[in-house]
Short mmCIF file of C-alpha atoms and ligand atoms in Angstrom, two decimals:
data_model
loop_
_atom_site.label_atom_id
_atom_site.label_comp_id
_atom_site.label_asym_id
_atom_site.label_seq_id
_atom_site.Cartn_x
_atom_site.Cartn_y
_atom_site.Cartn_z
CA MET G 761 0.03 0.00 0.00
CA ASN G 762 2.51 2.65 -0.99
CA ARG G 763 1.34 4.03 -4.29
CA ILE G 764 -0.87 7.09 -4.03
CA ALA G 765 -2.62 8.89 -6.89
CA CYS G 766 -4.39 12.17 -6.69
CA ILE G 767 -6.95 13.19 -9.31
CA GLY G 768 -7.04 17.08 -9.49
CA ALA G 769 -3.98 19.21 -9.27
CA GLY G 770 -5.55 22.40 -7.86
CA TYR G 771 -5.29 24.46 -4.67
CA VAL G 772 -6.11 21.38 -2.60
CA GLY G 773 -4.57 18.40 -4.43
CA GLY G 774 -1.36 20.25 -5.24
CA PRO G 775 -0.17 21.32 -1.78
CA THR G 776 -1.62 18.28 -0.02
CA MET G 777 0.18 15.78 -2.21
CA ALA G 778 3.38 17.73 -2.02
CA VAL G 779 3.37 17.55 1.79
CA ILE G 780 2.41 13.83 1.82
CA ALA G 781 5.31 13.01 -0.59
CA ASP G 782 7.66 15.09 1.60
CA ARG G 783 6.66 13.44 4.85
CA CYS G 784 6.30 9.92 3.47
CA PRO G 785 9.38 9.20 1.38
CA GLN G 786 8.39 5.50 1.22
CA TYR G 787 5.25 6.37 -0.82
CA THR G 788 5.20 7.23 -4.47
CA VAL G 789 2.72 10.03 -5.20
CA THR G 790 1.38 10.79 -8.67
CA VAL G 791 -0.87 13.85 -9.24
CA VAL G 792 -2.98 13.88 -12.37
CA ASP G 793 -5.29 16.34 -13.98
CA VAL G 794 -7.27 16.75 -17.27
CA ASN G 795 -5.78 20.21 -17.59
CA ALA G 796 -2.49 19.59 -19.48
CA ASP G 797 -1.42 23.27 -18.94
CA ARG G 798 -1.70 22.93 -15.22
CA ILE G 799 0.32 19.73 -15.18
CA ALA G 800 2.97 21.33 -17.32
CA ALA G 801 3.20 24.17 -14.87
CA TRP G 802 3.56 21.77 -11.91
CA ASN G 803 6.47 20.26 -13.83
CA SER G 804 8.03 23.68 -14.51
CA ASP G 805 9.88 26.32 -12.45
CA ARG G 806 6.73 28.38 -12.18
CA LEU G 807 4.15 26.41 -10.22
CA PRO G 808 0.47 27.13 -11.15
CA ILE G 809 -0.43 28.41 -7.71
CA TYR G 810 1.39 30.71 -5.26
CA GLU G 811 1.60 29.38 -1.68
CA PRO G 812 4.39 30.25 0.72
CA GLY G 813 6.75 27.31 1.19
CA LEU G 814 5.18 25.30 -1.61
CA GLU G 815 8.07 25.60 -4.13
CA GLU G 816 10.57 24.43 -1.58
CA VAL G 817 8.59 21.21 -0.85
CA VAL G 818 7.75 20.52 -4.56
CA PHE G 819 11.36 21.08 -5.76
CA ARG G 820 12.59 18.84 -3.04
CA ARG G 821 10.36 15.85 -3.98
CA ARG G 822 9.58 16.27 -7.63
CA ASN G 823 10.60 13.37 -9.85
CA ARG G 824 11.83 11.55 -6.76
CA ASN G 825 8.57 10.31 -5.22
CA LEU G 826 6.28 13.08 -6.45
CA PHE G 827 5.12 13.04 -10.11
CA TYR G 828 2.79 15.22 -12.09
CA SER G 829 1.12 13.70 -15.18
CA THR G 830 -1.90 13.76 -17.55
CA ASP G 831 -1.92 10.00 -17.77
CA ILE G 832 -4.94 9.36 -15.67
CA PRO G 833 -5.35 5.67 -16.80
CA ALA G 834 -1.79 4.78 -15.59
CA ALA G 835 -2.13 6.60 -12.32
CA VAL G 836 -5.51 4.94 -11.51
CA ARG G 837 -4.25 1.53 -12.51
CA ASP G 838 -1.00 1.70 -10.48
CA ALA G 839 -2.37 3.25 -7.27
CA ASP G 840 -3.56 1.52 -4.12
CA VAL G 841 -5.05 4.72 -2.70
CA ILE G 842 -6.65 7.33 -4.94
CA PHE G 843 -7.29 10.87 -3.50
CA VAL G 844 -10.00 12.80 -5.38
CA SER G 845 -9.54 16.56 -5.29
CA VAL G 846 -11.42 17.79 -8.27
CA ASN G 847 -13.35 20.96 -8.04
CA THR G 848 -17.04 21.03 -6.78
CA PRO G 849 -18.30 24.52 -7.62
CA THR G 850 -21.84 25.76 -6.89
CA LYS G 851 -24.26 24.66 -9.61
CA THR G 852 -25.07 27.36 -12.10
CA PHE G 853 -27.94 25.59 -13.86
CA GLY G 854 -30.94 23.37 -13.24
CA ALA G 855 -32.19 22.12 -9.87
CA GLY G 856 -30.36 23.68 -6.95
CA ALA G 857 -28.71 26.35 -9.15
CA GLY G 858 -26.89 28.88 -6.99
CA GLN G 859 -26.86 26.63 -3.98
CA ALA G 860 -26.17 22.92 -4.58
CA ALA G 861 -22.77 21.58 -5.51
CA ASP G 862 -22.10 20.70 -9.11
CA LEU G 863 -20.98 17.13 -8.91
CA GLN G 864 -20.36 16.54 -12.60
CA TYR G 865 -16.52 16.55 -12.10
CA ILE G 866 -16.84 14.02 -9.19
CA GLU G 867 -19.01 11.74 -11.28
CA LYS G 868 -16.68 11.94 -14.27
CA THR G 869 -13.77 11.05 -11.94
CA ALA G 870 -15.69 8.10 -10.49
CA ARG G 871 -16.45 6.86 -14.00
CA SER G 872 -12.80 7.08 -15.07
CA ILE G 873 -11.70 5.18 -11.99
CA ILE G 874 -13.96 2.22 -12.94
CA GLU G 875 -12.88 2.48 -16.54
CA TYR G 876 -9.14 2.18 -15.79
CA ALA G 877 -8.89 0.30 -12.48
CA ASP G 878 -8.01 -3.37 -12.66
CA SER G 879 -7.78 -4.03 -8.96
CA ASP G 880 -9.58 -3.05 -5.72
CA LYS G 881 -8.85 0.50 -4.51
CA ILE G 882 -9.32 2.90 -1.57
CA ILE G 883 -10.91 6.13 -2.74
CA VAL G 884 -10.38 9.19 -0.52
CA GLU G 885 -12.68 12.16 -1.00
CA LYS G 886 -10.67 15.41 -0.55
CA SER G 887 -12.92 17.80 -2.37
CA THR G 888 -15.52 19.79 -0.43
CA LEU G 889 -18.50 17.58 -1.02
CA PRO G 890 -22.08 17.71 0.05
CA VAL G 891 -23.07 15.18 2.66
CA ARG G 892 -23.84 11.77 1.16
CA THR G 893 -21.69 12.20 -1.90
CA ALA G 894 -19.66 9.24 -0.67
CA GLN G 895 -22.69 7.15 -1.09
CA ALA G 896 -23.35 8.39 -4.65
CA MET G 897 -19.71 7.83 -5.43
CA SER G 898 -19.82 4.29 -3.92
CA ARG G 899 -22.84 3.43 -6.09
CA ILE G 900 -21.18 4.56 -9.27
CA LEU G 901 -17.96 2.76 -8.42
CA HIS G 902 -19.81 -0.46 -7.59
CA SER G 903 -21.70 -0.33 -10.87
CA ASN G 904 -18.52 -1.81 -12.42
CA THR G 905 -19.19 -5.23 -13.95
CA ARG G 906 -15.74 -6.64 -13.10
CA GLY G 907 -16.44 -7.29 -9.42
CA LEU G 908 -13.92 -4.64 -8.30
CA LYS G 909 -14.37 -3.45 -4.69
CA PHE G 910 -13.89 0.14 -3.61
CA GLN G 911 -13.63 1.50 -0.10
CA ILE G 912 -14.65 5.14 0.23
CA ILE G 913 -13.06 7.40 2.82
CA SER G 914 -13.96 11.00 3.48
CA ASN G 915 -10.88 13.05 4.50
CA PRO G 916 -11.87 16.77 4.26
CA GLU G 917 -9.16 19.41 3.83
CA PHE G 918 -8.95 22.14 6.37
CA LEU G 919 -5.98 23.98 4.91
CA ALA G 920 -6.32 27.77 4.40
CA GLU G 921 -4.74 29.43 1.40
CA GLY G 922 -1.64 31.43 2.21
CA THR G 923 -0.78 29.09 5.12
CA ALA G 924 -1.51 25.78 3.32
CA ILE G 925 1.92 24.23 3.74
CA ALA G 926 2.10 25.09 7.50
CA ASP G 927 -1.48 23.92 7.98
CA LEU G 928 -0.69 20.61 6.30
CA GLN G 929 2.61 20.10 8.13
CA ASN G 930 1.10 20.91 11.50
CA PRO G 931 -2.63 20.35 11.40
CA ASP G 932 -5.00 21.09 14.29
CA ARG G 933 -6.67 17.81 13.27
CA VAL G 934 -6.95 15.30 10.47
CA LEU G 935 -10.44 13.96 9.98
CA ILE G 936 -10.97 10.55 8.51
CA GLY G 937 -14.53 9.32 7.97
CA GLY G 938 -15.24 5.78 6.91
CA MET G 939 -17.42 2.74 7.22
CA ASP G 940 -15.94 0.50 9.91
CA ASP G 941 -18.66 -2.15 9.79
CA THR G 942 -16.56 -4.48 7.60
CA PRO G 943 -12.98 -5.65 7.84
CA ALA G 944 -12.24 -4.09 4.49
CA GLY G 945 -13.77 -0.76 5.63
CA GLN G 946 -11.65 -0.90 8.77
CA ALA G 947 -8.52 -1.69 6.79
CA ALA G 948 -9.14 1.28 4.53
CA ILE G 949 -9.49 3.63 7.55
CA GLU G 950 -6.24 2.23 8.94
CA THR G 951 -4.44 2.66 5.55
CA VAL G 952 -5.26 6.36 5.47
CA ILE G 953 -4.43 6.87 9.10
CA ALA G 954 -1.06 5.22 8.43
CA ILE G 955 -0.28 7.86 5.72
CA TYR G 956 -0.90 10.79 8.10
CA ALA G 957 0.71 9.06 11.09
CA ASN G 958 4.03 9.56 9.40
CA TRP G 959 4.04 13.15 10.72
CA VAL G 960 0.74 13.87 12.54
CA PRO G 961 0.45 12.90 16.25
CA ARG G 962 -2.16 10.15 16.65
CA ASP G 963 -4.27 12.16 19.03
CA ARG G 964 -4.86 14.70 16.27
CA ILE G 965 -6.19 12.07 13.84
CA ILE G 966 -9.91 11.86 14.41
CA THR G 967 -12.11 9.14 12.97
CA THR G 968 -15.88 9.41 12.47
CA ASN G 969 -18.56 7.88 10.30
CA LEU G 970 -18.68 9.00 6.60
CA TRP G 971 -21.63 11.34 7.05
CA SER G 972 -20.17 13.15 10.07
CA SER G 973 -16.95 13.65 8.30
CA GLU G 974 -18.57 15.21 5.18
CA LEU G 975 -20.80 17.43 7.29
CA THR G 976 -17.88 18.54 9.56
CA LYS G 977 -16.28 20.18 6.57
CA LEU G 978 -19.34 22.30 5.84
CA VAL G 979 -19.88 23.12 9.49
CA SER G 980 -16.34 24.13 10.12
CA ASN G 981 -16.42 26.65 7.27
CA ALA G 982 -19.94 27.84 8.15
CA LEU G 983 -18.94 28.51 11.80
CA LEU G 984 -15.77 30.44 10.68
CA ALA G 985 -17.67 32.47 8.12
CA GLN G 986 -20.41 33.13 10.67
CA ARG G 987 -17.86 34.75 13.04
CA VAL G 988 -16.71 37.01 10.25
CA SER G 989 -20.33 38.03 9.31
CA SER G 990 -21.19 38.55 12.91
CA VAL G 991 -18.25 40.93 13.40
CA ASN G 992 -18.91 42.68 10.10
CA SER G 993 -22.54 43.28 11.04
CA ILE G 994 -21.39 44.91 14.31
CA SER G 995 -18.84 47.02 12.41
CA ALA G 996 -21.82 48.84 10.81
CA LEU G 997 -23.16 49.66 14.25
CA CYS G 998 -19.72 50.85 15.39
CA GLU G 999 -19.48 53.28 12.48
CA LYS G 1000 -22.77 54.85 13.71
CA THR G 1001 -21.56 55.14 17.31
CA GLU G 1002 -18.34 55.93 19.16
CA ALA G 1003 -17.40 52.28 19.38
CA ASP G 1004 -14.38 50.84 17.64
CA ILE G 1005 -14.72 47.37 16.20
CA ASP G 1006 -11.16 46.45 16.76
CA GLU G 1007 -11.35 47.34 20.41
CA VAL G 1008 -14.65 45.47 20.83
CA THR G 1009 -13.31 42.25 19.19
CA ARG G 1010 -10.02 42.45 21.08
CA ALA G 1011 -11.87 42.61 24.35
CA ALA G 1012 -14.59 40.12 23.47
CA GLY G 1013 -11.99 37.71 22.01
CA ARG G 1014 -10.14 37.60 25.34
CA ASP G 1015 -13.03 35.46 26.72
CA SER G 1016 -11.52 32.02 26.21
CA ARG G 1017 -14.98 30.71 25.31
CA ILE G 1018 -15.09 33.05 22.34
CA GLY G 1019 -11.37 33.06 21.33
CA ALA G 1020 -9.45 35.74 19.44
CA LYS G 1021 -9.33 34.26 15.93
CA PHE G 1022 -11.56 35.00 12.98
CA LEU G 1023 -12.96 38.22 14.50
CA LYS G 1024 -11.28 40.72 12.10
CA ALA G 1025 -13.75 43.12 10.51
CA GLY G 1026 -13.23 43.82 6.83
CA ILE G 1027 -15.03 44.06 3.50
CA GLY G 1028 -16.24 40.48 3.81
CA PHE G 1029 -14.94 36.92 3.35
CA GLY G 1030 -14.01 35.42 0.01
CA GLY G 1031 -12.30 32.28 -1.16
CA SER G 1032 -13.54 29.15 -2.88
CA CYS G 1033 -15.01 27.57 0.26
CA PHE G 1034 -17.04 29.71 2.67
CA LYS G 1035 -19.81 30.88 0.41
CA LYS G 1036 -20.07 27.63 -1.48
CA ASP G 1037 -20.17 25.50 1.65
CA ILE G 1038 -22.79 27.67 3.39
CA LEU G 1039 -25.06 27.65 0.37
CA ASN G 1040 -24.51 23.99 0.22
CA LEU G 1041 -25.45 23.61 3.90
CA ALA G 1042 -28.54 25.73 3.29
CA TYR G 1043 -29.50 23.67 0.34
CA LEU G 1044 -29.18 20.42 2.29
CA CYS G 1045 -31.36 21.84 5.12
CA GLY G 1046 -34.00 22.92 2.51
CA TYR G 1047 -33.92 19.51 0.88
CA TYR G 1048 -34.43 17.82 4.27
CA GLY G 1049 -37.42 20.10 5.03
CA LEU G 1050 -35.73 22.50 7.45
CA PRO G 1051 -36.38 25.92 5.89
CA GLU G 1052 -35.73 27.80 9.15
CA VAL G 1053 -32.26 26.34 9.50
CA ALA G 1054 -31.50 27.04 5.84
CA GLU G 1055 -32.58 30.64 6.34
CA TYR G 1056 -30.37 31.02 9.41
CA TRP G 1057 -27.24 30.11 7.54
CA THR G 1058 -28.15 31.97 4.30
CA GLN G 1059 -28.12 35.20 6.35
CA VAL G 1060 -24.35 34.73 6.85
CA VAL G 1061 -23.87 35.08 3.16
CA ARG G 1062 -26.30 37.99 2.91
CA ILE G 1063 -24.44 40.00 5.53
CA ASN G 1064 -21.24 39.31 3.55
CA ASP G 1065 -22.76 40.76 0.38
CA TYR G 1066 -24.15 43.69 2.39
CA GLN G 1067 -20.72 44.49 3.85
CA ALA G 1068 -19.14 44.99 0.35
CA ARG G 1069 -22.10 47.10 -0.73
CA ARG G 1070 -21.89 49.15 2.42
CA PHE G 1071 -18.14 49.77 1.83
CA VAL G 1072 -18.83 51.19 -1.66
CA GLY G 1073 -21.75 53.21 -0.18
CA ASN G 1074 -19.32 54.73 2.33
CA MET G 1075 -16.86 55.61 -0.45
CA LEU G 1076 -19.52 57.34 -2.46
CA SER G 1077 -20.97 59.36 0.41
CA ALA G 1078 -17.40 60.41 1.54
CA MET G 1079 -16.46 61.39 -2.00
CA PHE G 1080 -19.36 63.92 -2.45
CA ASN G 1081 -21.75 61.28 -3.82
CA THR G 1082 -19.82 60.76 -7.03
CA VAL G 1083 -16.83 58.77 -8.16
CA ALA G 1084 -17.61 59.14 -11.96
CA GLY G 1085 -14.38 59.87 -13.83
CA LYS G 1086 -12.37 59.65 -10.65
CA ARG G 1087 -9.28 57.42 -10.56
CA ILE G 1088 -9.41 55.04 -7.68
CA ALA G 1089 -6.36 52.95 -6.69
CA ILE G 1090 -7.29 49.40 -5.58
CA PHE G 1091 -4.68 47.99 -3.25
CA GLY G 1092 -5.21 44.24 -3.25
CA PHE G 1093 -7.55 42.02 -5.32
CA ALA G 1094 -6.84 38.53 -3.82
CA PHE G 1095 -9.45 37.33 -1.38
CA LYS G 1096 -6.83 37.39 1.36
CA ALA G 1097 -3.12 38.02 1.76
CA ASP G 1098 -0.39 35.60 0.67
CA THR G 1099 -2.28 34.08 -2.21
CA GLY G 1100 -2.90 34.94 -5.89
CA ASP G 1101 -6.36 33.39 -5.67
CA THR G 1102 -9.33 35.67 -6.36
CA ARG G 1103 -12.19 33.24 -6.26
CA GLU G 1104 -15.23 34.93 -4.57
CA SER G 1105 -12.94 37.78 -3.54
CA PRO G 1106 -15.00 40.65 -2.20
CA ALA G 1107 -12.76 42.88 -4.37
CA ILE G 1108 -14.70 41.61 -7.43
CA ALA G 1109 -18.01 43.01 -6.12
CA VAL G 1110 -16.45 46.24 -4.91
CA CYS G 1111 -14.63 46.88 -8.29
CA ARG G 1112 -17.74 45.99 -10.25
CA GLN G 1113 -19.86 48.52 -8.21
CA LEU G 1114 -17.24 51.21 -8.56
CA LEU G 1115 -17.17 50.59 -12.34
CA GLU G 1116 -20.93 50.91 -12.45
CA GLU G 1117 -20.52 54.24 -10.77
CA ARG G 1118 -18.07 55.07 -13.66
CA ALA G 1119 -14.99 55.24 -11.56
CA GLU G 1120 -11.62 54.58 -13.28
CA LEU G 1121 -9.73 51.81 -11.50
CA ALA G 1122 -5.99 51.34 -11.08
CA ILE G 1123 -5.61 47.83 -9.55
CA HIS G 1124 -2.49 46.70 -7.81
CA ASP G 1125 -1.87 43.33 -6.23
CA PRO G 1126 1.42 41.60 -5.54
CA ARG G 1127 0.22 38.22 -6.76
CA ALA G 1128 -3.29 38.43 -8.26
CA LEU G 1129 -3.21 40.77 -11.19
CA GLY G 1130 -3.47 37.85 -13.74
CA ASN G 1131 -6.64 36.57 -12.00
CA ALA G 1132 -8.03 40.13 -11.62
CA ARG G 1133 -7.82 40.65 -15.29
CA LEU G 1134 -9.79 37.44 -15.89
CA ASP G 1135 -12.41 38.33 -13.27
CA LEU G 1136 -13.05 41.83 -14.73
CA GLU G 1137 -12.64 40.80 -18.39
CA SER G 1138 -16.33 41.41 -19.21
CA GLU G 1139 -16.66 44.66 -17.37
CA THR G 1140 -16.83 47.94 -19.27
CA GLY G 1141 -14.89 50.93 -18.03
CA VAL G 1142 -11.33 52.09 -17.51
CA ILE G 1143 -9.17 49.63 -15.66
CA ASP G 1144 -5.42 50.04 -15.30
CA TYR G 1145 -3.47 46.99 -13.99
CA CYS G 1146 -0.39 48.16 -12.11
CA GLU G 1147 2.58 46.03 -11.01
CA ASP G 1148 3.72 49.15 -8.99
CA PRO G 1149 1.57 50.45 -6.14
CA TYR G 1150 2.97 54.00 -6.60
CA ALA G 1151 1.91 54.00 -10.23
CA ALA G 1152 -1.56 52.91 -9.21
CA ALA G 1153 -1.95 55.71 -6.70
CA ALA G 1154 -0.42 58.43 -8.95
CA SER G 1155 -3.16 61.09 -9.59
CA ALA G 1156 -5.84 58.94 -7.92
CA HIS G 1157 -8.58 60.53 -5.78
CA ALA G 1158 -8.69 57.60 -3.46
CA ILE G 1159 -7.03 54.37 -2.33
CA ALA G 1160 -9.27 51.42 -1.40
CA VAL G 1161 -7.39 48.73 0.53
CA LEU G 1162 -9.15 45.44 -0.22
CA THR G 1163 -6.64 42.78 0.76
CA ASP G 1164 -4.62 42.59 3.91
CA TRP G 1165 -1.17 42.26 2.22
CA MET G 1166 1.44 43.25 4.89
CA SER G 1167 3.56 44.85 2.13
CA PHE G 1168 1.00 47.63 1.90
CA ARG G 1169 2.08 48.76 5.39
CA GLU G 1170 5.65 49.33 4.14
CA LEU G 1171 4.81 51.79 1.44
CA ASP G 1172 5.90 55.44 1.55
CA TYR G 1173 2.50 57.07 2.11
CA ARG G 1174 3.95 60.66 2.14
CA ARG G 1175 5.21 60.04 -1.43
CA ILE G 1176 1.87 58.43 -2.34
CA PHE G 1177 -0.03 61.41 -0.82
CA GLU G 1178 1.96 63.91 -2.77
CA SER G 1179 1.19 62.18 -6.06
CA MET G 1180 -2.62 62.05 -5.51
CA GLN G 1181 -5.49 64.39 -6.20
CA LYS G 1182 -6.72 66.44 -3.20
CA PRO G 1183 -8.61 65.85 -1.05
CA ALA G 1184 -7.05 62.39 -0.88
CA PHE G 1185 -8.94 59.56 0.68
CA ILE G 1186 -8.02 56.17 2.01
CA PHE G 1187 -10.81 53.59 2.46
CA ASP G 1188 -9.16 50.85 4.50
CA GLY G 1189 -11.28 47.85 3.93
CA ARG G 1190 -9.09 45.63 6.04
CA ASN G 1191 -8.14 48.08 8.91
CA LEU G 1192 -4.60 47.39 7.81
CA LEU G 1193 -3.00 50.87 7.97
CA ASP G 1194 -2.35 53.09 11.00
CA SER G 1195 -5.29 55.51 10.63
CA ALA G 1196 -3.74 58.23 12.82
CA GLU G 1197 -0.53 58.23 10.92
CA MET G 1198 -2.39 58.42 7.54
CA TYR G 1199 -4.43 61.27 8.90
CA GLU G 1200 -1.30 63.16 10.02
CA ILE G 1201 0.09 62.81 6.46
CA GLY G 1202 -3.03 64.54 5.14
CA PHE G 1203 -5.37 61.70 4.08
CA ASN G 1204 -9.00 61.47 4.95
CA VAL G 1205 -9.19 57.99 6.42
CA TYR G 1206 -12.15 55.62 6.50
CA PRO G 1207 -11.51 52.40 8.27
CA ILE G 1208 -14.13 49.64 8.85
CA GLY G 1209 -16.12 49.84 12.10
CA ARG G 1210 -14.26 52.95 13.43
CA LYS G 1211 -14.60 56.62 13.31
CA ALA G 1212 -13.45 58.16 10.15
CA LEU G 1213 -10.63 60.82 10.48
CA THR G 1214 -11.26 63.73 8.15
CA HIS G 1215 -9.73 67.08 7.59
CA PHE G 1216 -13.03 68.80 6.73
C1 UDX P 1317 -11.05 28.38 4.57
C2 UDX P 1317 -10.90 27.69 5.85
O1 UDX P 1317 -10.18 28.45 6.80
C3 UDX P 1317 -10.17 26.34 5.67
O2 UDX P 1317 -10.09 25.63 6.80
C4 UDX P 1317 -10.88 25.48 4.61
O3 UDX P 1317 -10.24 24.34 4.30
C5 UDX P 1317 -11.06 26.34 3.30
O4 UDX P 1317 -11.69 27.61 3.60
P1 UDX P 1317 -9.48 29.99 3.09
O5 UDX P 1317 -10.74 30.25 2.30
O6 UDX P 1317 -8.26 29.58 2.31
O7 UDX P 1317 -9.77 28.77 4.05
O8 UDX P 1317 -9.12 31.27 3.95
P2 UDX P 1317 -9.48 31.90 5.39
O9 UDX P 1317 -8.28 32.21 6.10
O10 UDX P 1317 -10.46 30.99 6.08
O11 UDX P 1317 -10.25 33.25 5.04
C6 UDX P 1317 -11.47 33.26 4.38
C7 UDX P 1317 -11.93 34.66 4.12
O12 UDX P 1317 -12.32 35.27 5.36
C8 UDX P 1317 -10.88 35.69 3.59
O13 UDX P 1317 -11.46 36.47 2.58
C9 UDX P 1317 -10.43 36.44 4.80
O14 UDX P 1317 -9.98 37.79 4.40
C10 UDX P 1317 -11.72 36.55 5.55
N1 UDX P 1317 -11.55 36.78 7.02
C11 UDX P 1317 -10.88 35.80 7.75
C12 UDX P 1317 -11.95 37.97 7.61
O15 UDX P 1317 -12.49 38.85 6.94
N2 UDX P 1317 -11.83 38.08 9.00
C13 UDX P 1317 -11.16 37.23 9.68
O16 UDX P 1317 -11.06 37.43 10.95
C14 UDX P 1317 -10.75 36.04 9.13
P1 ADP P 1318 -9.64 23.12 -5.45
O1 ADP P 1318 -9.58 24.49 -4.84
O2 ADP P 1318 -10.87 22.35 -4.88
O3 ADP P 1318 -8.40 22.41 -5.40
P2 ADP P 1318 -9.21 23.70 -8.29
O4 ADP P 1318 -10.15 24.26 -9.33
O5 ADP P 1318 -8.00 24.47 -7.91
O6 ADP P 1318 -10.08 23.38 -6.97
O7 ADP P 1318 -8.66 22.29 -8.72
C1 ADP P 1318 -9.44 21.23 -9.17
C2 ADP P 1318 -8.70 20.49 -10.36
O8 ADP P 1318 -9.40 19.33 -10.72
C3 ADP P 1318 -8.53 21.36 -11.61
O9 ADP P 1318 -7.21 21.48 -11.99
C4 ADP P 1318 -9.35 20.53 -12.70
O10 ADP P 1318 -8.77 20.58 -13.98
C5 ADP P 1318 -9.23 19.13 -12.10
N1 ADP P 1318 -10.30 18.21 -12.58
C6 ADP P 1318 -11.63 18.45 -12.74
N2 ADP P 1318 -12.32 17.37 -13.16
C7 ADP P 1318 -11.37 16.42 -13.40
C8 ADP P 1318 -11.41 15.06 -13.88
N3 ADP P 1318 -12.56 14.43 -14.17
N4 ADP P 1318 -10.24 14.34 -13.93
C9 ADP P 1318 -9.09 14.98 -13.58
N5 ADP P 1318 -8.93 16.21 -13.15
C10 ADP P 1318 -10.10 16.94 -13.03
#
């Protein structure tokens, strides 16, 4: 049991397999994908995704016990354990559109496994999947007419982008869901435990039944997103009062029952998981006849959309109710710092609204300019994409900080202020900059959930 294949070479499969190969030199790990360009990039000097520490791990193991290939048949045939980490976006058509997960990639993967397998396999679900997908997968796999047996394991991924390698190397927990009612099911669970036990302490490896494991993934993300929406909703109240959201969350978070993490107010959460998983959770609740529960969780997403709209509303009212023809520097487009990923980034909604208001945008992001271009491809209006933050800010009326890149703190804001139109505004959508210092330089500063500092 030492040959692992992974189908899907994306943000989940790529880093996860790199760390498994690194920590388990006795295993051979082959990552396959239908996207030949992506595989070529994994085999090149420029990996297809940016993740701190990823290059180091990949370059250390590649072509030793870590391989990237488009040969899906060979990888399936040769592997004992197959991880499935293909994408499961929200459905855009038909029943459940806008809520349910689109399982076509999962189904295609299951079909290719039965087409190419010639021995029994352990199949590990890595993708974020709705509850009971394992059962559907099992049915497709066992529709094979050659008597092949498949054990399905759910092993959800909890890595966060930007810290993926550290999260994988030192996870809070590894969750392995399986059916332990047969010896083969038990053996499959043990096989997957044995992989992680190479570097994860046993007390951090949790086993549950399949359904609990699948649901835990959705619930973990829903709970994290709920904290962000709760705090963002309170930030609106803070802006109307003398309260300061960062003071409130710092004090509230000191209660060990609440905890300090995931209480940072901002323009809203993004990323490929939070929204998708909550909508999925709501869909499941609706499907099982629990509309009140569905409504409760849907509100977390609504507050998130509201927060981005509210941010643009604040920009407009501060800038004399018009941004038409005004150049606005956008600092950061990625959904969070330390990634080039822009999936569901709140920056997309903010930029679209500003373009609708006929603002001219100058977008700077250290890693996400390529994705920003794709996201805004179909928008009309003036958009300048700037490698250099100073060029983005030059002759702008305002700066909108949309991603919490630490590098934005290091810029020379005196120089930036001199190059801008006056009055110059900073809308700090991540409470990243020192408001008092920016105000001293001459900016009118609008943080989230805190009093604005203005010169007029
Ligand atoms: C998330 C989960 O954290 C991870 O466990 C799961 O496997 C995938 O989804 P990710 O989307 O990569 O990871 O990033 P995360 O750090 O969770 O941030 C999500 C969004 O919430 C970002 O847009 C971030 O800016 C925002 N956020 C986070 C806040 O606005 N405030 C906070 O306090 C924390
Ligand atoms: P995630 O964030 O879940 O990793 P990505 O979109 O980054 O999502 O990666 C998913 C990968 O799965 C993509 O590179 C896609 O090409 C690949 N993929 C989708 N369907 C299949 C399939 N049937 N066989 C092989 N690879 C697939």
